[in-house]
CSV table of C-alpha atoms in Angstrom, one decimal:
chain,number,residue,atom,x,y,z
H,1,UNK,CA,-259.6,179.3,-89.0
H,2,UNK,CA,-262.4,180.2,-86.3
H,3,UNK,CA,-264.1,182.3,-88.7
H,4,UNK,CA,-263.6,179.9,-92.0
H,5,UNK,CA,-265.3,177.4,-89.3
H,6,UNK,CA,-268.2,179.5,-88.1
H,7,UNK,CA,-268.7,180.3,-91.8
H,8,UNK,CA,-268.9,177.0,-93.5
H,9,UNK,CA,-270.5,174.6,-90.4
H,10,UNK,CA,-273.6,176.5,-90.0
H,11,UNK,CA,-276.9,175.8,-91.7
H,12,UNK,CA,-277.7,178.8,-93.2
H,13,UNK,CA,-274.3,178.7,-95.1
H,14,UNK,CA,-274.4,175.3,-96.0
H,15,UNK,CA,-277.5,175.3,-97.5
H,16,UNK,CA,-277.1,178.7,-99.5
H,17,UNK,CA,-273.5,177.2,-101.2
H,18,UNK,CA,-275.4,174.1,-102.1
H,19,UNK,CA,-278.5,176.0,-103.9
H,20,UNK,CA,-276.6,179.2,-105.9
H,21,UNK,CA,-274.2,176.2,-106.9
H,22,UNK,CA,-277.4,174.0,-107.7
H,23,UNK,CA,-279.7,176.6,-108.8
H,24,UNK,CA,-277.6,180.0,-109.8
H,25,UNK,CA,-277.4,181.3,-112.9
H,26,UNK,CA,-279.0,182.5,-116.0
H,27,UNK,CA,-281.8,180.7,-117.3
H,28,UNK,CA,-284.5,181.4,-120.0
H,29,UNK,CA,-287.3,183.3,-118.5
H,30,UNK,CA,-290.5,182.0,-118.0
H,31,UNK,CA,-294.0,182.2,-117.5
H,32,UNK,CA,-295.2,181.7,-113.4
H,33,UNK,CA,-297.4,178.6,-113.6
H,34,UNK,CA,-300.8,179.2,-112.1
H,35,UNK,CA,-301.8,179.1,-108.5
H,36,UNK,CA,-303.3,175.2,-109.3
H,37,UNK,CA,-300.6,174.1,-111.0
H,38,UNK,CA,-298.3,174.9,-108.1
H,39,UNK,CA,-300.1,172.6,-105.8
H,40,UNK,CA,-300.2,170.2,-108.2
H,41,UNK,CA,-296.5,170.0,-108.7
H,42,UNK,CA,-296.1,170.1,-105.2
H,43,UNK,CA,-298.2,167.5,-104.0
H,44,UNK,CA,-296.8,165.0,-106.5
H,45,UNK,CA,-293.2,165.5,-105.4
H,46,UNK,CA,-291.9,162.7,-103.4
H,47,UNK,CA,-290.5,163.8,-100.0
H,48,UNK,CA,-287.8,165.0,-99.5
H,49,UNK,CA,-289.4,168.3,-101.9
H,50,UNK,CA,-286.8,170.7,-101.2
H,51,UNK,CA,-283.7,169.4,-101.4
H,52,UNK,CA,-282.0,167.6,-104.2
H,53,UNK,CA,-280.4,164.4,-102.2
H,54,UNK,CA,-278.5,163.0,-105.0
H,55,UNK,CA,-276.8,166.2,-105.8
H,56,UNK,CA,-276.1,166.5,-101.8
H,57,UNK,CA,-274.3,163.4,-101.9
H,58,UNK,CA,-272.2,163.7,-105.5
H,59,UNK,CA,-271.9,167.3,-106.0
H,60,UNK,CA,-268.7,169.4,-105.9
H,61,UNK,CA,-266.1,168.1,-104.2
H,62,UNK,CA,-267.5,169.2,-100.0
H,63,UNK,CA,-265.4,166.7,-98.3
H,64,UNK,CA,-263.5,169.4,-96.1
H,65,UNK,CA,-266.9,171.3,-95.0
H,66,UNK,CA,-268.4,168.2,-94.4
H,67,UNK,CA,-265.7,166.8,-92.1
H,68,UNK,CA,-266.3,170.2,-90.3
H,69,UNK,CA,-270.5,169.6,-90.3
H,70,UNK,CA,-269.4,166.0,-89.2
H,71,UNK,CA,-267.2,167.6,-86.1
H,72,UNK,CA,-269.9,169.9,-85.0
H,73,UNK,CA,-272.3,167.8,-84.9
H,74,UNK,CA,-270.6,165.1,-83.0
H,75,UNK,CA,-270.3,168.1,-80.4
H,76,UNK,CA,-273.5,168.5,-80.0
H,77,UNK,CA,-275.0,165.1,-79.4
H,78,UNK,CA,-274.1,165.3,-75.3
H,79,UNK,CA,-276.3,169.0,-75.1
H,80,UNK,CA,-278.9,169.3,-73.0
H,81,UNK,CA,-282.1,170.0,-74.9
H,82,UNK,CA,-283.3,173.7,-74.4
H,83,UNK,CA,-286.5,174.5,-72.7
H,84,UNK,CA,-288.6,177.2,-74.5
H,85,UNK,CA,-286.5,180.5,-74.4
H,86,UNK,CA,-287.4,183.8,-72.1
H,87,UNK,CA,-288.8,186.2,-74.7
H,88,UNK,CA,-285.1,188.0,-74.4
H,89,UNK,CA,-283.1,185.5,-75.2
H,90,UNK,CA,-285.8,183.3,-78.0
H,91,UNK,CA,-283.8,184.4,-81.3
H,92,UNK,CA,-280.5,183.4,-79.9
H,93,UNK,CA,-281.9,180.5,-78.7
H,94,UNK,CA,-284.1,179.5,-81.8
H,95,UNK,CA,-281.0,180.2,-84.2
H,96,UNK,CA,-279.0,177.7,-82.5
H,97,UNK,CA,-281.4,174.9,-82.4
H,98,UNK,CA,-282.3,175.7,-85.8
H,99,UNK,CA,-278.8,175.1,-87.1
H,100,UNK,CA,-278.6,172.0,-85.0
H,101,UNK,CA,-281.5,170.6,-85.8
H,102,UNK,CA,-280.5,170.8,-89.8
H,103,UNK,CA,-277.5,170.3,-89.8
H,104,UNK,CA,-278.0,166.8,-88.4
H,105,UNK,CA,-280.7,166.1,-90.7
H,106,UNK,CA,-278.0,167.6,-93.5
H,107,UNK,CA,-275.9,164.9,-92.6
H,108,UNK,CA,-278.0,162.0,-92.3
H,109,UNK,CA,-278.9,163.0,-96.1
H,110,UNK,CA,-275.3,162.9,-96.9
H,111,UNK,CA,-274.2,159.9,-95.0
H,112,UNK,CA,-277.2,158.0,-93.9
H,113,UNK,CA,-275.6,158.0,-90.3
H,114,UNK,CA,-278.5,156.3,-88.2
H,115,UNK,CA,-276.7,159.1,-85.1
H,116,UNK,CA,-277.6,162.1,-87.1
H,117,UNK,CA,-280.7,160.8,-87.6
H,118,UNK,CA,-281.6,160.4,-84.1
H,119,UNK,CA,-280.2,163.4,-83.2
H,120,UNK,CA,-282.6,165.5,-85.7
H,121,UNK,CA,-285.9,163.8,-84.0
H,122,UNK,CA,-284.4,164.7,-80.6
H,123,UNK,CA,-283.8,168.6,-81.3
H,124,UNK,CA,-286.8,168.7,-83.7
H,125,UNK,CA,-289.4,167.1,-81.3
H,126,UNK,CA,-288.2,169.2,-78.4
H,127,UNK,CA,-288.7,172.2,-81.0
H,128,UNK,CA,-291.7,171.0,-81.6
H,129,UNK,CA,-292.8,170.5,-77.6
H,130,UNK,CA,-292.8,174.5,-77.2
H,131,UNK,CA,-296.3,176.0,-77.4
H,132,UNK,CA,-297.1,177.9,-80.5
H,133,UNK,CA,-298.4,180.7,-78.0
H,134,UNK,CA,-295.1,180.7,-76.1
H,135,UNK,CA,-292.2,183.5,-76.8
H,136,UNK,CA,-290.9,181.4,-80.2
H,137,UNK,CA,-295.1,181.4,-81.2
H,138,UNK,CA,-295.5,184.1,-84.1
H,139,UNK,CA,-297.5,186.6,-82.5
H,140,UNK,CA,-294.8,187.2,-79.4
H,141,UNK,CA,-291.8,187.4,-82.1
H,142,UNK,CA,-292.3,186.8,-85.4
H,143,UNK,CA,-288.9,186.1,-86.6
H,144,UNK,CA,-288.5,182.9,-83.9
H,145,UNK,CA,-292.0,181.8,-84.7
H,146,UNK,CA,-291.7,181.4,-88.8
H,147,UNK,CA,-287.9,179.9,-87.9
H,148,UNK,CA,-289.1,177.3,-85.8
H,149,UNK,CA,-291.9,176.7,-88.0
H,150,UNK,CA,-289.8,176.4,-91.0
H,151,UNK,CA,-287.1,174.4,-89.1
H,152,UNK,CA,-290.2,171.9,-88.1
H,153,UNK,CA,-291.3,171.5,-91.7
H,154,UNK,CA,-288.0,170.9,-92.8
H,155,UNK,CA,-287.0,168.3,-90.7
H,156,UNK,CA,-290.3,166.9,-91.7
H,157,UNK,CA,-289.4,166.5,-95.1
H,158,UNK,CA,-285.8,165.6,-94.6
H,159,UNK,CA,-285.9,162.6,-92.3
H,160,UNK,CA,-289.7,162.0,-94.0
H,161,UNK,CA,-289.1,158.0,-94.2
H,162,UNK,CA,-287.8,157.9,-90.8
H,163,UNK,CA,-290.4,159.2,-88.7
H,164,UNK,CA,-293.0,157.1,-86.7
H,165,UNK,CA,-296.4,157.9,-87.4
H,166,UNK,CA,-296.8,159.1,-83.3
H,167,UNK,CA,-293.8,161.4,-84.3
H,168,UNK,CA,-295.2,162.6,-87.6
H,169,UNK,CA,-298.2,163.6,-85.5
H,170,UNK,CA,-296.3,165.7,-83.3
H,171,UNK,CA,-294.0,167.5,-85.5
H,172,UNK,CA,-297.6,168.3,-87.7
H,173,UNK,CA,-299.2,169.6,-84.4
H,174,UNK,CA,-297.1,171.8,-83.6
H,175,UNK,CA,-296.6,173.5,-87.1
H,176,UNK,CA,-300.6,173.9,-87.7
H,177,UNK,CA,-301.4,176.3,-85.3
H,178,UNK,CA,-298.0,177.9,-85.9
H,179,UNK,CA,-298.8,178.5,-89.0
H,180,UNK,CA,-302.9,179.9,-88.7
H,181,UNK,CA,-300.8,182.2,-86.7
H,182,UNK,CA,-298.8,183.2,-89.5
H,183,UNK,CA,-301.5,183.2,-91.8
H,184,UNK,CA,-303.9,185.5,-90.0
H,185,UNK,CA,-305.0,188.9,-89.6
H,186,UNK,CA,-302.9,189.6,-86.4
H,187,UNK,CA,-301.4,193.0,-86.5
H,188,UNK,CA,-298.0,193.9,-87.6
H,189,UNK,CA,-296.8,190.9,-89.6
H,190,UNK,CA,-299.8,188.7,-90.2
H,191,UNK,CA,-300.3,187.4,-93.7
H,192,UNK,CA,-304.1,187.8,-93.8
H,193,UNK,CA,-303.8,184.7,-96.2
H,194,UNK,CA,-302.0,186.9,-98.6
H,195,UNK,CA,-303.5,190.4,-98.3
H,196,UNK,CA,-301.0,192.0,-96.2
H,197,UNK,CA,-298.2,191.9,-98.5
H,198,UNK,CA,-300.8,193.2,-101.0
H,199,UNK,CA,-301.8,196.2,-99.2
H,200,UNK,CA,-298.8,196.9,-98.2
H,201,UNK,CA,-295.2,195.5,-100.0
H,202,UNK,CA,-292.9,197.2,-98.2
H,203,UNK,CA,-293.9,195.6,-94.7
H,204,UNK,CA,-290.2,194.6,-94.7
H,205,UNK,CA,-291.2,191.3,-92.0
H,206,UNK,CA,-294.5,190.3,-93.7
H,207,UNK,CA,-292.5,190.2,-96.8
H,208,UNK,CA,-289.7,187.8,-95.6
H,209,UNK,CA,-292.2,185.5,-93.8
H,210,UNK,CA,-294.0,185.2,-96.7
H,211,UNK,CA,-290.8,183.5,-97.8
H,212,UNK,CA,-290.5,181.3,-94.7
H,213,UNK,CA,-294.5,180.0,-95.1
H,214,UNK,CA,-293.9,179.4,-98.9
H,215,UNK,CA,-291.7,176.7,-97.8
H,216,UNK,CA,-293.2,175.4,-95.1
H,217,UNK,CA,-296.4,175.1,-97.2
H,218,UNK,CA,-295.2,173.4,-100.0
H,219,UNK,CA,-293.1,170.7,-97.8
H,220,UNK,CA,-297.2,170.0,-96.2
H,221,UNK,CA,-299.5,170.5,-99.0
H,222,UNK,CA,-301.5,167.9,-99.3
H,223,UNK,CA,-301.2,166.8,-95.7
H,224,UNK,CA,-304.6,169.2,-94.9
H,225,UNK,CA,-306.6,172.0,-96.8
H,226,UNK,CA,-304.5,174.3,-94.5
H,227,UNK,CA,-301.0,174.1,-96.4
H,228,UNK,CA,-303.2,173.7,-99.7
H,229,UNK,CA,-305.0,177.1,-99.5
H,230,UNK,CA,-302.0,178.6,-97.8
H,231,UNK,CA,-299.4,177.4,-100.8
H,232,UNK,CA,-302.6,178.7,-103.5
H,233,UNK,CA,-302.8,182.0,-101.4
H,234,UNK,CA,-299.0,182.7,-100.4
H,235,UNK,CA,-296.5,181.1,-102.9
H,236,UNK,CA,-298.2,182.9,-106.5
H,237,UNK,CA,-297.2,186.1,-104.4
H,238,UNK,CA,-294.1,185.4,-103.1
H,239,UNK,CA,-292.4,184.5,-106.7
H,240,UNK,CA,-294.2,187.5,-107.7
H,241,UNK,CA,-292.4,189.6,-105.6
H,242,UNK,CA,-290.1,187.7,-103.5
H,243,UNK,CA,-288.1,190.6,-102.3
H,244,UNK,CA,-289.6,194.3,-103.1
H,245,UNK,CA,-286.6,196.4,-102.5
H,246,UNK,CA,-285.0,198.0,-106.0
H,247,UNK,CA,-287.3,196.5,-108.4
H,248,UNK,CA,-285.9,195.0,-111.2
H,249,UNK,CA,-282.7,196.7,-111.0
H,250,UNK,CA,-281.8,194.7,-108.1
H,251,UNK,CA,-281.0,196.7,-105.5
H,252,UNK,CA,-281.4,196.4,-102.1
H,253,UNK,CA,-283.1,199.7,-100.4
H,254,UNK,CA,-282.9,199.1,-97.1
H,255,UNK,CA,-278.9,198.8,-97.6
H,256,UNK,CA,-275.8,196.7,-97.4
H,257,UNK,CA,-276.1,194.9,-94.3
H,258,UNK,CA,-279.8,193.8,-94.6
H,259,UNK,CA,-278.8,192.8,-98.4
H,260,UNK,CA,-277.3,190.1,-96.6
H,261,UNK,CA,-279.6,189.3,-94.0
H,262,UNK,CA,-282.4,190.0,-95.2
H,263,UNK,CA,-281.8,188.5,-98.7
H,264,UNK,CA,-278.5,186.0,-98.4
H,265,UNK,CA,-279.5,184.4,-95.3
H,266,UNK,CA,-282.9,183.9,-95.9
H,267,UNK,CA,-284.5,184.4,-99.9
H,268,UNK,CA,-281.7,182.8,-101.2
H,269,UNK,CA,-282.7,179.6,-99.2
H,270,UNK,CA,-286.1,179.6,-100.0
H,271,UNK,CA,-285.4,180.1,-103.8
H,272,UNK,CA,-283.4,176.8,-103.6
H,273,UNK,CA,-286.0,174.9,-101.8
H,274,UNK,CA,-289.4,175.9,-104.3
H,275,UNK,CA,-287.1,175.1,-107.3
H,276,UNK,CA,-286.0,171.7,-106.1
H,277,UNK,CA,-290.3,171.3,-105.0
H,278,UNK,CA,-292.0,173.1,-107.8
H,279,UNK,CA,-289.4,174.2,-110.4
H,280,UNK,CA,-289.5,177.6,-110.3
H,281,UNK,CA,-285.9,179.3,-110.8
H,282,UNK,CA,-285.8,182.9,-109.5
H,283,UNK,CA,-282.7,183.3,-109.8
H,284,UNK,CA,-283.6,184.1,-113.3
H,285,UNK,CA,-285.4,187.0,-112.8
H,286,UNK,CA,-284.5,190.4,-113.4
H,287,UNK,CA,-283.9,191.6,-109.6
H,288,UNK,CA,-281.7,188.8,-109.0
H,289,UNK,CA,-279.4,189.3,-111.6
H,290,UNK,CA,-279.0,192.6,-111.0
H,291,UNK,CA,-278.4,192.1,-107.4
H,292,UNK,CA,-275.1,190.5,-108.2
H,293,UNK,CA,-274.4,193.8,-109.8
H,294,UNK,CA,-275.5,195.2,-106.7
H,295,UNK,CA,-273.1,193.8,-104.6
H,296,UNK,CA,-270.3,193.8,-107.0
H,297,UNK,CA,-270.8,197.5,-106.9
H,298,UNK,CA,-271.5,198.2,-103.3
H,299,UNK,CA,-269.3,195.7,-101.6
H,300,UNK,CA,-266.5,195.0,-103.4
H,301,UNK,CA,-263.3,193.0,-102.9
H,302,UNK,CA,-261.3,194.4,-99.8
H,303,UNK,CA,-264.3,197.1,-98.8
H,304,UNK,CA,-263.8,198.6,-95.5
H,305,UNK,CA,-267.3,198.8,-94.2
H,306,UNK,CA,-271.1,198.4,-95.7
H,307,UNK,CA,-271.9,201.0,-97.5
H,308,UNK,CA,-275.5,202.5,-96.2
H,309,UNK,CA,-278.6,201.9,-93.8
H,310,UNK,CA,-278.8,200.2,-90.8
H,311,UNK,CA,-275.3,198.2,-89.4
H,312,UNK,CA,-273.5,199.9,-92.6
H,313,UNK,CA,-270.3,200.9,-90.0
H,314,UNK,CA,-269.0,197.3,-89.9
H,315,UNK,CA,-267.0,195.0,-92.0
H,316,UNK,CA,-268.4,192.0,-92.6
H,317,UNK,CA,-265.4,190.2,-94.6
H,318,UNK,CA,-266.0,186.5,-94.1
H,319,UNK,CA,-269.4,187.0,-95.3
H,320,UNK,CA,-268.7,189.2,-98.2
C-alpha cells in the first residue's frame, strides 16, 4: 500500500492520470496554428488556462485518490517552510515543495477548501521569496530553476481569483527574472529565445525546458511583452518538436528509464496543460502514438528490469 500511496498522492501523478484520461487518444490531425494565433488563444482564455476545473471536479470516479491527496495534505499544513536549498540538496528540496505546493492548489480546485487554499499561497510565496540567482535560479541548476518557475506560474493560474494584488506582485516578480534567465543566451541550457533548440535538437535539457517555459508562458501572456514574445518565440517550437528522440516512430533514444522521466513525468504534463490553454492535442501526433507502441514493446507487463541506457538495471513496477 506504501507504494500504491507514493504513486497516486504526488503531483506529478495526479496530474498525468487526469490529462491522458482528458486529453489521450486518437484525434484527427491538424494543421499547428500560427505563432499569432497562439497568443491570441491564449490571452483570451480565462484563468485557470491549463487545467480543465469542471472535469477536475466530475470526472471519473477519483474519490479514493483524492481521500489520499486530502490525507497528505492535511499532513503537511504544520511543516516548517523551507529556506532556499544548499546547491546539493536544491532538487530534492524543490521536488517536494513543488508537489506540495500543487497538490494543495489541486485540491482547492476540487473542493474549494478555503485551508488548501491558504496553504498553496504559503508554500508558493515562500517559493517565490528565493532569489532567482540563488541555487534553485536557472543558471546554478537548471532543472530546480524551470520547476520552481513552472510551480510559480501554476499556482498563479490555479488559485488566480484568490490572490491579492500585493501577492500577485510577488509571485510575478519572482518568475520574470527567472524566466529572462531561461530565455537567454547563457551556456549549456539557455533558450536563446528559441535558437538553441534550433541549433542544436538533441540538447536533451534545453529540450525539456523548452517544455517547462511553454507553460509558464502561456499561463502569463498577456501580463508583459515578456511571456508574449517568449510564448511567439518558444511554444511554435516546442509542438514542433516537443520531444526529438525517435522521430515519428516514437521511440525513446536515450532509453527506458528516461522514457519515463524524461517524457511521462514531464511532456506528458505539459501536453495536458497547452491543450486545455490553446487547444493543441499532441497526443495526436505521430511520435506519440507510436510511443505507446514503444513501451508496450520495451516494457511490458511483468518485465524484470528497463531495457537500455542510463538506470536500465532496475525495475520500476509501480510506475510501469
Amino acid at each position: 500500500m506504501k507504494n500504491i500511496t507514493s504513486r497516486w498522492t504526488g503531483f506529478s501523478s495526479l496530474i498525468i492520470a487526469f490529462c491522458m484520461i482528458t486529453f489521450g487518444g486518437n484525434v484527427a490531425a491538424q494543421t499547428l496554428p500560427s505563432a499569432t494565433e497562439l497568443l491570441a488563444r491564449a490571452t483570451t482564455k480565462l484563468h485557470p488556462r491549463t487545467i480543465d476545473v469542471a472535469a477536475l471536479k466530475s470526472g471519473i470516479d477519483w474519490n479514493e485518490r483524492w481521500t489520499l491527496v486530502q490525507k497528505k495534505v492535511d499532513l503537511q499544513y504544520a511543516d516548517t517552510l523551507p529556506n532556499e536549498p544548499l546547491a546539493a540538496s536544491a532538487m530534492a528540496t524543490v521536488s517536494g515543495e513543488n508537489d506540495k505546493t500543487l497538490l494543495a492548489a489541486a485540491l482547492w480546485l476540487r473542493t474549494g477548501s478555503p485551508a488548501a487554499a491558504a496553504e498553496t499561497k504559503r508554500r508558493a510565496l515562500n517559493l517565490a521569496s528565493w532569489p532567482s540567482s540563488g541555487t534553485t535560479g536557472y543558471l546554478s541548476n537548471d532543472q530546480a530553476g524551470r520547476s520552481v518557475s513552472r510551480t510559480l506560474a501554476l499556482a498563479y493560474d490555479w488559485l488566480y481569483g484568490q490572490w491579492t494584488l500585493d501577492e500577485k506582485t510577488k509571485l510575478l516578480a519572482a518568475i520574470r527574472p527567472r524566466v529572462v534567465d531561461i530565455l537567454s543566451n547563457a551556456k549549456p541550457y539557455g533558450l536563446n529565445n528559441g535558437l538553441t533548440i534550433d541549433a542544436d535538437i538533441y540538447n536533451g535539457h534545453a529540450a525539456n525546458t523548452a517544455g517547462f517555459v511553454s507553460v509558464i508562458c502561456t499561463v502569463l501572456a498577456g501580463q508583459d511583452l515578456l511571456y508574449d514574445k517568449c510564448l511567439t518565440d518558444i511554444v511554435p517550437r516546442y509542438l514542433a518538436r516537443a520531444t526529438p528522440w525517435g522521430g515519428n516512430d516514437g521511440g525513446f533514444a536515450n532509453g527506458t528509464s528516461y522514457a519515463q522521466w524524461g517524457f511521462a513525468w514531464s511532456e506528458s504534463l505539459h501536453w495536458g496543460m497547452l491543450k486545455q490553454a490553446i487547444g493543441v492535442n499532441m497526443w495526436q501526433t505521430p511520435w506519440a502514438q507510436n510511443y505507446i507502441n514503444y513501451i508496450a514493446y520495451f516494457l511490458p507487463p511483468g518485465t524484470p528490469s528497463g531495457l537500455f541506457g542510463d538506470d536500465a538495471e532496475n525495475k520500476y513496477a509501480t510506475v510501469w
